[in-house]
Tab-separated table of C-alpha atoms in Angstrom:
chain	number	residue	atom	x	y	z
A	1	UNK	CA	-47.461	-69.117	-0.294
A	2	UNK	CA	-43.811	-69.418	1.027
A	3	UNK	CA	-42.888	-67.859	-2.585
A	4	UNK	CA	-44.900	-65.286	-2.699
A	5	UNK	CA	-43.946	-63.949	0.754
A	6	UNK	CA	-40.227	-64.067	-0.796
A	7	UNK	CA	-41.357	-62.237	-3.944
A	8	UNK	CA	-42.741	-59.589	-1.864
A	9	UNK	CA	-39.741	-59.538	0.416
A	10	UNK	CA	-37.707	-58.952	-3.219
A	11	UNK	CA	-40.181	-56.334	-4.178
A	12	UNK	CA	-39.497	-54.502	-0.993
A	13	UNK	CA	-35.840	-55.045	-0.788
A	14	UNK	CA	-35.316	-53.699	-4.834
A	15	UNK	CA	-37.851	-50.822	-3.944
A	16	UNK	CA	-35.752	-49.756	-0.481
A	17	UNK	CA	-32.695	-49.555	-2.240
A	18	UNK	CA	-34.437	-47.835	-5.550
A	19	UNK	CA	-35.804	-44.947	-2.915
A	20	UNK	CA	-32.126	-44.480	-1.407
A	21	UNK	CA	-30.575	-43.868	-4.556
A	22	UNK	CA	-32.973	-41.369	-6.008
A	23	UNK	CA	-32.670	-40.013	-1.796
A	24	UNK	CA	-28.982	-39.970	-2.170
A	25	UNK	CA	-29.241	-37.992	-5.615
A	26	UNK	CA	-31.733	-35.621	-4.645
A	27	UNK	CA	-29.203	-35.233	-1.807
A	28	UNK	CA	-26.356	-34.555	-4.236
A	29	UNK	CA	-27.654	-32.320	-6.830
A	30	UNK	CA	-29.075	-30.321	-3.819
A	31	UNK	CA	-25.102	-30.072	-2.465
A	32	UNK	CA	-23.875	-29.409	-5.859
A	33	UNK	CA	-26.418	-26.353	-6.463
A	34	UNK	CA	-25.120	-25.133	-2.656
A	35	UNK	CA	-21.709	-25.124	-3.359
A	36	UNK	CA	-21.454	-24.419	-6.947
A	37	UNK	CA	-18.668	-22.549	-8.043
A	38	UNK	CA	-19.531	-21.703	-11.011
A	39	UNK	CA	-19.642	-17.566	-11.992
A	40	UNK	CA	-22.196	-15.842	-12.539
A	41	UNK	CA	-23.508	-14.739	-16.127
A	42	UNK	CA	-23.364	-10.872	-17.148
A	43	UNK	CA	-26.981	-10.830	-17.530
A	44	UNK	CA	-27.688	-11.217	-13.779
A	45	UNK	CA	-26.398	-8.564	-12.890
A	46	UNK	CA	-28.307	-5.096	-12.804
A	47	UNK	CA	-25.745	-2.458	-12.829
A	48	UNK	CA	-26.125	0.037	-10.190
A	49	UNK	CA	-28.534	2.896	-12.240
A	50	UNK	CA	-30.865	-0.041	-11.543
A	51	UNK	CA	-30.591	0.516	-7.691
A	52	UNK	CA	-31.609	4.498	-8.163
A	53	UNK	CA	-35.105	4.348	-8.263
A	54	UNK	CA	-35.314	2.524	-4.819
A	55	UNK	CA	-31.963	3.411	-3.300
A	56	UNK	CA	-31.508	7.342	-4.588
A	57	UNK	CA	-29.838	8.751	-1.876
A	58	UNK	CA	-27.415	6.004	-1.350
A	59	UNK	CA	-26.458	5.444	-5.125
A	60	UNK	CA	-25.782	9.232	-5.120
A	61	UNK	CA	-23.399	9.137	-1.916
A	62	UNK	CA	-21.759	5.556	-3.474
A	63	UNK	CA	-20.496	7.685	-6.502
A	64	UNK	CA	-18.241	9.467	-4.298
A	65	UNK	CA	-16.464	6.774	-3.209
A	66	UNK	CA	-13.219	4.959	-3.751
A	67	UNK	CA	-14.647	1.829	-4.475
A	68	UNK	CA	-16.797	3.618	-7.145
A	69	UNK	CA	-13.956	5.308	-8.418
A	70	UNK	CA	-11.392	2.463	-8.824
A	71	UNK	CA	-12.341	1.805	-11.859
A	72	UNK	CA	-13.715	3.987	-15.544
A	73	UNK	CA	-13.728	4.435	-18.678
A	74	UNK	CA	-10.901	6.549	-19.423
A	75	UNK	CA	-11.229	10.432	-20.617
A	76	UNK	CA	-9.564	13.739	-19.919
A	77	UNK	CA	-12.046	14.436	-17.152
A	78	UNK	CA	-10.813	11.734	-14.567
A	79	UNK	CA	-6.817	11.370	-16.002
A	80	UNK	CA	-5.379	13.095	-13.265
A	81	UNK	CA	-2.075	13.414	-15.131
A	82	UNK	CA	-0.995	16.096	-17.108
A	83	UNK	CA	-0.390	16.453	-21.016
A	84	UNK	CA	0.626	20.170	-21.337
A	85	UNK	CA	3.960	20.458	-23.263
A	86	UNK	CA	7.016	19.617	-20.182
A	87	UNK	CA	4.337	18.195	-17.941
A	88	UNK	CA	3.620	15.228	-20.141
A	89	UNK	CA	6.648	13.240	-20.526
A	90	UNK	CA	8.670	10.798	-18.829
A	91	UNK	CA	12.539	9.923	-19.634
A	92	UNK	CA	14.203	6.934	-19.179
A	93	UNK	CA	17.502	8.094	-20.977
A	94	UNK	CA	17.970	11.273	-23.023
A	95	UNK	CA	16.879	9.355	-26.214
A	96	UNK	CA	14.414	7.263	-24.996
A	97	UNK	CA	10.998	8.564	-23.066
A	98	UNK	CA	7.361	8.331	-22.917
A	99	UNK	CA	4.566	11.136	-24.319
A	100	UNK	CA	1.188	11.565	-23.143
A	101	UNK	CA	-0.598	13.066	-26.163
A	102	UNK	CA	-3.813	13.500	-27.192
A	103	UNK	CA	-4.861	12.105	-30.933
A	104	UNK	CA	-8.286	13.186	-32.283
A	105	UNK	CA	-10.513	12.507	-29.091
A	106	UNK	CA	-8.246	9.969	-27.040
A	107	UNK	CA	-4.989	10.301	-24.970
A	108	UNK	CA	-2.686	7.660	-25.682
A	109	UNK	CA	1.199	6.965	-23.933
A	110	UNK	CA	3.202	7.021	-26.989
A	111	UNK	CA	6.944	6.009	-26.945
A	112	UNK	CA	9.808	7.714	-28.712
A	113	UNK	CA	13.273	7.049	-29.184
A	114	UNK	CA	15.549	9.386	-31.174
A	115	UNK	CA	12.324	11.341	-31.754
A	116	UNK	CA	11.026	8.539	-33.857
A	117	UNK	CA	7.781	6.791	-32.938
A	118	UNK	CA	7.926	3.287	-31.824
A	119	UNK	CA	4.714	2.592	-30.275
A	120	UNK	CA	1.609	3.967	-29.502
A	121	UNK	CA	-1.109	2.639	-27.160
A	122	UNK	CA	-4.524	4.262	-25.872
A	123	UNK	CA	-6.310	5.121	-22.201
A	124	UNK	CA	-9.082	2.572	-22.061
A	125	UNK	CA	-9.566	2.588	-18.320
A	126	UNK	CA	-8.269	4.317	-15.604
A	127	UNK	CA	-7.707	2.413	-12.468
A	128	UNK	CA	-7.599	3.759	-9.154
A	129	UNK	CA	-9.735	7.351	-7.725
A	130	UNK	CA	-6.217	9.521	-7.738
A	131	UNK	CA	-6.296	9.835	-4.115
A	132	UNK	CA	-2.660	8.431	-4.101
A	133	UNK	CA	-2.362	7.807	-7.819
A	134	UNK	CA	-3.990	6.300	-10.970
A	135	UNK	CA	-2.828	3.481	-13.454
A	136	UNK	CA	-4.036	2.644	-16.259
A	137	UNK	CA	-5.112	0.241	-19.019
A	138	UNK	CA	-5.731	-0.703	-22.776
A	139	UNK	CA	-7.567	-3.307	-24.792
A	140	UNK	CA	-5.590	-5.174	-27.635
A	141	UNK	CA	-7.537	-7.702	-29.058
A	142	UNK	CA	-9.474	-9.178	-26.618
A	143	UNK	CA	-6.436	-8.946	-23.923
A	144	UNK	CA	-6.030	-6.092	-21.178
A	145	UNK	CA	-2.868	-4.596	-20.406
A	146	UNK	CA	-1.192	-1.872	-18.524
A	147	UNK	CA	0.713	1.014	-19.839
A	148	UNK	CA	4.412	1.704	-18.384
A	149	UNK	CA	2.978	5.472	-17.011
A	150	UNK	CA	1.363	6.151	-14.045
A	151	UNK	CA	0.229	9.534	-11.899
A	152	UNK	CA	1.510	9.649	-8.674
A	153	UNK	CA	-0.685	11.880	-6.671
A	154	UNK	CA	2.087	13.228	-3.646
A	155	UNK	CA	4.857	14.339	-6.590
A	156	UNK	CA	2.005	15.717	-9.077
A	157	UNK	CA	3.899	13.781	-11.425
A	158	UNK	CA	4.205	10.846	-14.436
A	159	UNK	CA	6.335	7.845	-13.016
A	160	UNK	CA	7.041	4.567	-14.238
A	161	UNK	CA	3.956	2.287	-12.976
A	162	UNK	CA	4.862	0.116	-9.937
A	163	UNK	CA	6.775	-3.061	-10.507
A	164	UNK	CA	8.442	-2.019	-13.756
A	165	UNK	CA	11.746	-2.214	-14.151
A	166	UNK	CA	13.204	0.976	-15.809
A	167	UNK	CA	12.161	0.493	-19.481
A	168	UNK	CA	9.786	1.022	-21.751
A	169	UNK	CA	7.310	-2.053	-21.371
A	170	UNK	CA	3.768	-1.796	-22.780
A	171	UNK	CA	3.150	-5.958	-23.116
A	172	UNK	CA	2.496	-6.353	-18.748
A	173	UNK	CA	-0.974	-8.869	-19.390
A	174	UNK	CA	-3.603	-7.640	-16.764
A	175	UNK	CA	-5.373	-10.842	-15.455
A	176	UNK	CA	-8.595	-11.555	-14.006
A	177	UNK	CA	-8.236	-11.781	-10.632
A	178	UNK	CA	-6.452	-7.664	-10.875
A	179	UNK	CA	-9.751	-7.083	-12.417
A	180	UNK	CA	-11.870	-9.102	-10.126
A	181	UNK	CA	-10.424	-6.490	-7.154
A	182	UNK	CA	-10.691	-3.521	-9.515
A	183	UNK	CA	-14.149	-4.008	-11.065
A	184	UNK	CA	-17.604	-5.716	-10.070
A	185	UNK	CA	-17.373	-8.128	-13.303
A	186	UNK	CA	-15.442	-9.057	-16.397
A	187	UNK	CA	-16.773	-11.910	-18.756
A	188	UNK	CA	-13.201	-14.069	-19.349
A	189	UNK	CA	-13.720	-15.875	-22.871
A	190	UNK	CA	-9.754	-17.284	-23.425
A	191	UNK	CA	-9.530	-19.318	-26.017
A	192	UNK	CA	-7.461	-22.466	-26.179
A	193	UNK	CA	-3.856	-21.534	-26.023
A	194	UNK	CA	-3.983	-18.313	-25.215
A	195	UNK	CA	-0.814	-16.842	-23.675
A	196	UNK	CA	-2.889	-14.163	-21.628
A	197	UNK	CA	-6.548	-13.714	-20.455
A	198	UNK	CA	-9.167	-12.883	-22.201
A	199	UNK	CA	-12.583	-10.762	-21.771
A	200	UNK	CA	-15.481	-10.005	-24.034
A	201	UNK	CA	-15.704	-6.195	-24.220
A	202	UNK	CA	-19.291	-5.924	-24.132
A	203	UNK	CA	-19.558	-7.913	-20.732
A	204	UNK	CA	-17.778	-5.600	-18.184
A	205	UNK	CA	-18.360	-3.436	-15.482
A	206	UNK	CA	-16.581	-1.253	-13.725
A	207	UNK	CA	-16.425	0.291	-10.804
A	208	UNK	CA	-16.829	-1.767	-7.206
A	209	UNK	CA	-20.885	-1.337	-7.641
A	210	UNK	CA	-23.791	-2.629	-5.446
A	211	UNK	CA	-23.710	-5.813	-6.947
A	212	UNK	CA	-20.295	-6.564	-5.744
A	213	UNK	CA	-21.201	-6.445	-1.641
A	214	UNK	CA	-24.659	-7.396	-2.746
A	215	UNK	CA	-24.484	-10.094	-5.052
A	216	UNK	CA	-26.227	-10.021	-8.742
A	217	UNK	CA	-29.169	-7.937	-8.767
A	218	UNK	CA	-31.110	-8.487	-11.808
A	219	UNK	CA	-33.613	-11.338	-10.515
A	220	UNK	CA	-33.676	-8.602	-7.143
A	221	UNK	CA	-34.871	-5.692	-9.972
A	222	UNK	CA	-37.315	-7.519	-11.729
A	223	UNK	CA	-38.938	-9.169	-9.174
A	224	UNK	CA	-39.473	-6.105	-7.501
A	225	UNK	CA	-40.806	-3.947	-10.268
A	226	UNK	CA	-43.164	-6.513	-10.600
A	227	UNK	CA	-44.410	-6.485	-6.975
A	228	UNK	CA	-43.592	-2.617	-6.069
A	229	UNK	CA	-46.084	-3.078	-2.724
A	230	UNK	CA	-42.964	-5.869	-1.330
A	231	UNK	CA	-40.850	-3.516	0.905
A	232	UNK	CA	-38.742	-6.629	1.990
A	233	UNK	CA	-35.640	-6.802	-0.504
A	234	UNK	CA	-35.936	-10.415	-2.061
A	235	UNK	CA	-33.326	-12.239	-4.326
A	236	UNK	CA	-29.998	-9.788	-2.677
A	237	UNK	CA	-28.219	-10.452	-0.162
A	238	UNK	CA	-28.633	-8.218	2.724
A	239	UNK	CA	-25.513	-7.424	4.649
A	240	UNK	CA	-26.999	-7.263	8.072
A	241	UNK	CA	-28.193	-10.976	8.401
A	242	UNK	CA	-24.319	-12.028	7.149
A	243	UNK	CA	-22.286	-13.379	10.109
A	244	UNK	CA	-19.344	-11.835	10.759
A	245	UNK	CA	-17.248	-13.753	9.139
A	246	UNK	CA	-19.138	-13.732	6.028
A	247	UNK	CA	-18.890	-10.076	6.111
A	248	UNK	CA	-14.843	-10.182	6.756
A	249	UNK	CA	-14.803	-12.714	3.878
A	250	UNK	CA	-16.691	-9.984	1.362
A	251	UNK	CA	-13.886	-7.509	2.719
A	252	UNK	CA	-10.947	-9.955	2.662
A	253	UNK	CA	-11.809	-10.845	-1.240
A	254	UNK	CA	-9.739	-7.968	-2.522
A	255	UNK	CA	-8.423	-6.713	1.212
A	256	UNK	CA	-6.836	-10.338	2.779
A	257	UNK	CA	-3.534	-9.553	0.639
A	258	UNK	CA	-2.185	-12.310	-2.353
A	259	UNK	CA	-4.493	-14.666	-2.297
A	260	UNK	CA	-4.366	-17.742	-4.352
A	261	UNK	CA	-7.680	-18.705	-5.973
A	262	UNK	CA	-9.026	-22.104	-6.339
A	263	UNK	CA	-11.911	-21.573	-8.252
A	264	UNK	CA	-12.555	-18.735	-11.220
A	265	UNK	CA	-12.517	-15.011	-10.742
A	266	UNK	CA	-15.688	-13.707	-10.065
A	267	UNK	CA	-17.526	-16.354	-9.148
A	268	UNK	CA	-17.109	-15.896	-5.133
A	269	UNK	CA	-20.080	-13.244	-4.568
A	270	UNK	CA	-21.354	-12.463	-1.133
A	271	UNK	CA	-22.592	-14.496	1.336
A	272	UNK	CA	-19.641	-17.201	0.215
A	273	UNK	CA	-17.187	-18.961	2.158
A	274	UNK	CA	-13.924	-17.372	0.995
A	275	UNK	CA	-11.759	-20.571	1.532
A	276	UNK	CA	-13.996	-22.439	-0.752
A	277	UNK	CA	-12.523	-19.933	-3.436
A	278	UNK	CA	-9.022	-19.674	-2.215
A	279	UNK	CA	-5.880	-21.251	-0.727
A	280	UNK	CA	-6.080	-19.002	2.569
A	281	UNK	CA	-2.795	-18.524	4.688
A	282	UNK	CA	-3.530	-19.360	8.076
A	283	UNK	CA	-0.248	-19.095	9.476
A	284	UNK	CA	0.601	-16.348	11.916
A	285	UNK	CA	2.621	-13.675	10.537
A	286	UNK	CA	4.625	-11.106	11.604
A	287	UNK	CA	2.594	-8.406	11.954
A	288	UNK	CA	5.242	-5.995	10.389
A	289	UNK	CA	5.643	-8.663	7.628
A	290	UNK	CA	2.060	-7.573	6.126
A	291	UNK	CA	2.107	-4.181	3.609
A	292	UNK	CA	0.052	-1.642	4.430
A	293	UNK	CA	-1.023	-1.629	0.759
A	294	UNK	CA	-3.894	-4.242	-0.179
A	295	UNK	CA	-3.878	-6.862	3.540
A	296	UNK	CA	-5.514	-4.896	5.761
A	297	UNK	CA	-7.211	-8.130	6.888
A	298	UNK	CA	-3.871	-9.339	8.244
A	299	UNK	CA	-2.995	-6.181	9.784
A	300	UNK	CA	-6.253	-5.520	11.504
A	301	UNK	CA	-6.699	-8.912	12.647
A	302	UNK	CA	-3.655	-9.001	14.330
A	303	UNK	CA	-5.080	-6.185	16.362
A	304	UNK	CA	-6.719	-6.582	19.417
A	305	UNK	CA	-8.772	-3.799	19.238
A	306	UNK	CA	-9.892	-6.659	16.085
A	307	UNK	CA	-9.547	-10.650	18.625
A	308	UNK	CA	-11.247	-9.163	21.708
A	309	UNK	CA	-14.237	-7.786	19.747
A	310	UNK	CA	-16.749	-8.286	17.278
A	311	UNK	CA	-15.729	-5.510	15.049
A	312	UNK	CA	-15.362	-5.986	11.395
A	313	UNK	CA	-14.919	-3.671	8.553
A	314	UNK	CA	-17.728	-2.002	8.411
A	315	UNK	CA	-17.657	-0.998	12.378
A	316	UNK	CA	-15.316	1.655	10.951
A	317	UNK	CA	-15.854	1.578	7.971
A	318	UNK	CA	-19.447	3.713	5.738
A	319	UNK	CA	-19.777	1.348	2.554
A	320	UNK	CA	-21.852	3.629	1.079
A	321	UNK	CA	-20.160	7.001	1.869
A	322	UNK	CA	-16.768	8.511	0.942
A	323	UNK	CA	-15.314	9.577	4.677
A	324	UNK	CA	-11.901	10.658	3.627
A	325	UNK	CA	-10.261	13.523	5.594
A	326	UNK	CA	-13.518	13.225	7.837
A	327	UNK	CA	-11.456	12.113	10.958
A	328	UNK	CA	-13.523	13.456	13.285
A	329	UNK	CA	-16.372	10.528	12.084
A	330	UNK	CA	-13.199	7.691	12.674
A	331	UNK	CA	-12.339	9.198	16.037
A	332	UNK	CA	-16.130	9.227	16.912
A	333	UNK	CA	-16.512	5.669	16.266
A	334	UNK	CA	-13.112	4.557	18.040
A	335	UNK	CA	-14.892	6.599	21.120
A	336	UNK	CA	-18.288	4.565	20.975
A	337	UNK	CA	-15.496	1.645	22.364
A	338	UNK	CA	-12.962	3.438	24.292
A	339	UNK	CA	-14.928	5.861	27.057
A	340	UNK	CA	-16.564	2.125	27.849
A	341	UNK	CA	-15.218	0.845	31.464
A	342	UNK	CA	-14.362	-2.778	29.287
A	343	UNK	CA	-11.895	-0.733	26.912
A	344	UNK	CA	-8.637	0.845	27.536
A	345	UNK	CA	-8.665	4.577	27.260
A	346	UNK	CA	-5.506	7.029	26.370
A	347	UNK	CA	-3.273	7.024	28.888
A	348	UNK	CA	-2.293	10.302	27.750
A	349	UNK	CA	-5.971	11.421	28.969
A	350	UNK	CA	-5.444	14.323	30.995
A	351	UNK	CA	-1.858	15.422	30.066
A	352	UNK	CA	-1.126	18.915	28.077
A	353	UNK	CA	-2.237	18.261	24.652
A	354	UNK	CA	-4.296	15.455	25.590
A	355	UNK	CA	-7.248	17.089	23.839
A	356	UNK	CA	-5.540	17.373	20.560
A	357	UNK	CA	-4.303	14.255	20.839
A	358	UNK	CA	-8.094	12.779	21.283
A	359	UNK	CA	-8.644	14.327	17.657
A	360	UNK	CA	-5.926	12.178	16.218
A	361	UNK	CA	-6.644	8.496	17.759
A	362	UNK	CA	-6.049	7.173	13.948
A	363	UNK	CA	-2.711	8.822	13.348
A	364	UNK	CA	-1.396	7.527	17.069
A	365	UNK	CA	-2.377	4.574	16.547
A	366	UNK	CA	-2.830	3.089	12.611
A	367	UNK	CA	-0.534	6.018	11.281
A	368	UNK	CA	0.261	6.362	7.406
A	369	UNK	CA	2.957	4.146	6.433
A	370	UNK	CA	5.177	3.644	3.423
A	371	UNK	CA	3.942	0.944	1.218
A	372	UNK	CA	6.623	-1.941	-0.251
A	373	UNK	CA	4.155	-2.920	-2.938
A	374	UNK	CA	3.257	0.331	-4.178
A	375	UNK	CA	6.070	2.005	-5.148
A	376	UNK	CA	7.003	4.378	-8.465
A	377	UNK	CA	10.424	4.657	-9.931
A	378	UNK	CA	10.516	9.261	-10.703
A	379	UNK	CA	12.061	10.171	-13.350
A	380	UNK	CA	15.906	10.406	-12.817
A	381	UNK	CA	15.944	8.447	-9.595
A	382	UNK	CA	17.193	4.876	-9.716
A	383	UNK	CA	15.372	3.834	-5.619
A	384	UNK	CA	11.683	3.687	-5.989
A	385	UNK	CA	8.779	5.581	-3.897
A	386	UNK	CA	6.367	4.624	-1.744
A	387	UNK	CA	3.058	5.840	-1.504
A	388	UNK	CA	1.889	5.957	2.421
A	389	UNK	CA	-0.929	4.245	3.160
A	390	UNK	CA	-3.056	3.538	6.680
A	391	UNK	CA	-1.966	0.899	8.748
A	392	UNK	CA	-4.667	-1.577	9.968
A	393	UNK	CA	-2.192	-2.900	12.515
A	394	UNK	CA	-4.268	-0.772	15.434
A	395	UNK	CA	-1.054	-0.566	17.995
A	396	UNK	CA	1.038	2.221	19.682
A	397	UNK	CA	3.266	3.816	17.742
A	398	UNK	CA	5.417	5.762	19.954
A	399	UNK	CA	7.595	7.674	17.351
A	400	UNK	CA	4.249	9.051	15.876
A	401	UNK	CA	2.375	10.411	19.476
A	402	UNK	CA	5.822	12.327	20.169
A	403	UNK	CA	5.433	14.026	16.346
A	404	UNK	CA	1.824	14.632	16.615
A	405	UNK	CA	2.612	16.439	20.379
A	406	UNK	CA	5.328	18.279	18.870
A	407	UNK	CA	3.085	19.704	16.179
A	408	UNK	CA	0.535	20.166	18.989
A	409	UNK	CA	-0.894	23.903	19.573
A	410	UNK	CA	1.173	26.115	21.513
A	411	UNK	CA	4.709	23.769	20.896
């Protein structure tokens, strides 16, 4: 009797402990499928022609954007540069200079020196809408680079491309977290050894599509052609029901300045924790520290337009819509804040050229500043350029509200 009540006991114990492991398993393949890292294969995604049926008027408007245009297949259409005879070249001594030059149906940046050819590489992509300028890249192999020319928009001109020093230099490897900021997806295959990235061809795309603030889409497109009478979007990830820092994250992927991954490109989509995919900074800077070029994460949240609200990027910001030169939609939204009694209002309210100076909230107050990262070297000049870009610092800047009164009506 006694041993049988202690065999039992046994049974128990062994069966206890045999349910907690498989419970503590369950438990960690369930943690590992929450947080895995791993990135996503090319054939979940959709590509955005997908979203037209559904979503016509907003793929439409999406093609006008920046974030559409940041990244295509190059062609003579959308090289803003260009190659007429004088207009084409760049020198970096008398004997030594760059061509842009069309060769059967593809322009290519060819180098000469002494009029001799010495190399010779084509426009694959072009990165970058030409609103301040366009680089632009080529496949060798399986590797991506960046040729030494670039069009800056302001001068109408061909400089040497931002960061090179003043020489011809065709071997700069592009890597994959450029791309990951440039593009919606690019399929790294590097093989062992490798002394740069890289990418199957046929796995790319470009462009910042849906996909990239939605997450991959093709599970979303099939499952819905399937079941066209389901009007609520399944297998996506729907902005609107992200918190706010989720949505900052999405923004602060390519937006949050040089950050230092931890995991491999591409395989943060939205809806992630961003720090679970980087080394984030989170020591205070100096606001004037922070370019205006590529962090305007650090500048806006420095702002306290930014810590004593919930705003994030999109409070400003269409996602869908190109709003360039459209300041009177900025102002408007700056407004829907600042005429409430909880937010300051101008304290040039009420003063001569108060009401012109209501049209310009943006350039009082996150003017266009020179950039220290993007700068061109001309041709002929040995101090770079900068191209001016928005600040995100949202602040007074006094020296700008004098010039924008000076240049008021009636001055």
């Amino acid at each position: 009797m006694l041993k049988n009540i202690a065999n039992r006991r046994i049974f128990l114990i062994m069966l206890s402990f045999v349910s907690i492991v498989f419970f503590l398993c369950r438990c960690i393949q369930n943690d590992t499928k929450q947080t895995s890292h791993s990135v996503p294969a090319y054939n979940q995604y959709a590509g955005s022609a997908a979203c037209r049926s559904c979503h016509q008027d907003i793929y439409e408007t999406h093609l006008q954007t920046f974030h559409h245009q940041t990244s295509a297949l190059a062609s003579e259409k959308n090289i803003k540069g260009s190659i007429e005879p004088g207009k084409n070249t760049f020198y970096f001594r008398p004997d030594l200079y760059i061509s842009v030059e069309k060769k059967g149906d593809q322009l290519f940046q060819t180098a000469y020196q002494q009029g001799v050819e010495k190399i010779s590489r084509p426009f694959d992509f072009v990165i970058g809408s030409g609103k301040r300028g366009q680089s632009f890249l080529y496949w060798y192999n399986k590797n991506v680079f960046q040729l030494p020319l670039t069009y800056f928009t302001s001068t109408n001109e061909w400089t040497n491309s931002p960061g090179y020093s003043n020489k011809v230099q065709f071997n700069r490897p592009i890597t994959s977290r450029c791309l990951e900021c440039h593009s919606t997806y690019f399929q790294e295959e590097s093989s062992r050894g490798a002394k740069a990235e890289e990418f199957l061809k046929s796995a790319v795309i470009l462009g910042v599509e849906c996909e990239k603030c939605h997450g991959p889409a093709a599970e979303h497109v099939n499952y819905h052609q399937k079941n066209q009478q389901e009007k609520q979007g399944r297998f996506i990830v729907n902005l609107g029901k992200l918190s706010r820092t989720q949505n900052l994250d999405l923004c602060r992927l390519c937006h949050g300045g040089s950050l230092t991954k931890s995991k491999p490109s591409f395989s943060f989509v939205a809806g992630n924790k961003l720090s679970d995919y980087f080394a984030l900074d989170s020591a205070l800077k100096n606001v004037a520290d922070i370019d205006v070029h590529g962090n305007q994460f650090g500048m806006l949240s420095a702002s306290k337009c930014f810590t004593m609200s919930n705003m994030t990027c999109t409070t400003c910001h269409s996602a869908h819509q190109n709003e360039t030169g459209r300041k009177n939609v900025i102002v408007a939204r700056c407004m829907e804040c600042h005429t409430g009694t909880d937010h300051k209002k101008c304290q040039l309210s009420g003063t001569k050229g108060s009401a012109y100076l209501q049209q310009h909230c943006i350039d009082c107050h996150m003017p266009e500043l020179p950039s220290k990262a993007i700068m061109v070297l001309r041709q002929g000049e040995v101090v770079p350029t900068s191209a001016h870009m928005r600040s995100h610092y949202i602040s007074i800047y006094r020296d700008k509200i004098k010039e924008i009164l000076l240049n008021a009506p009636g001055k």
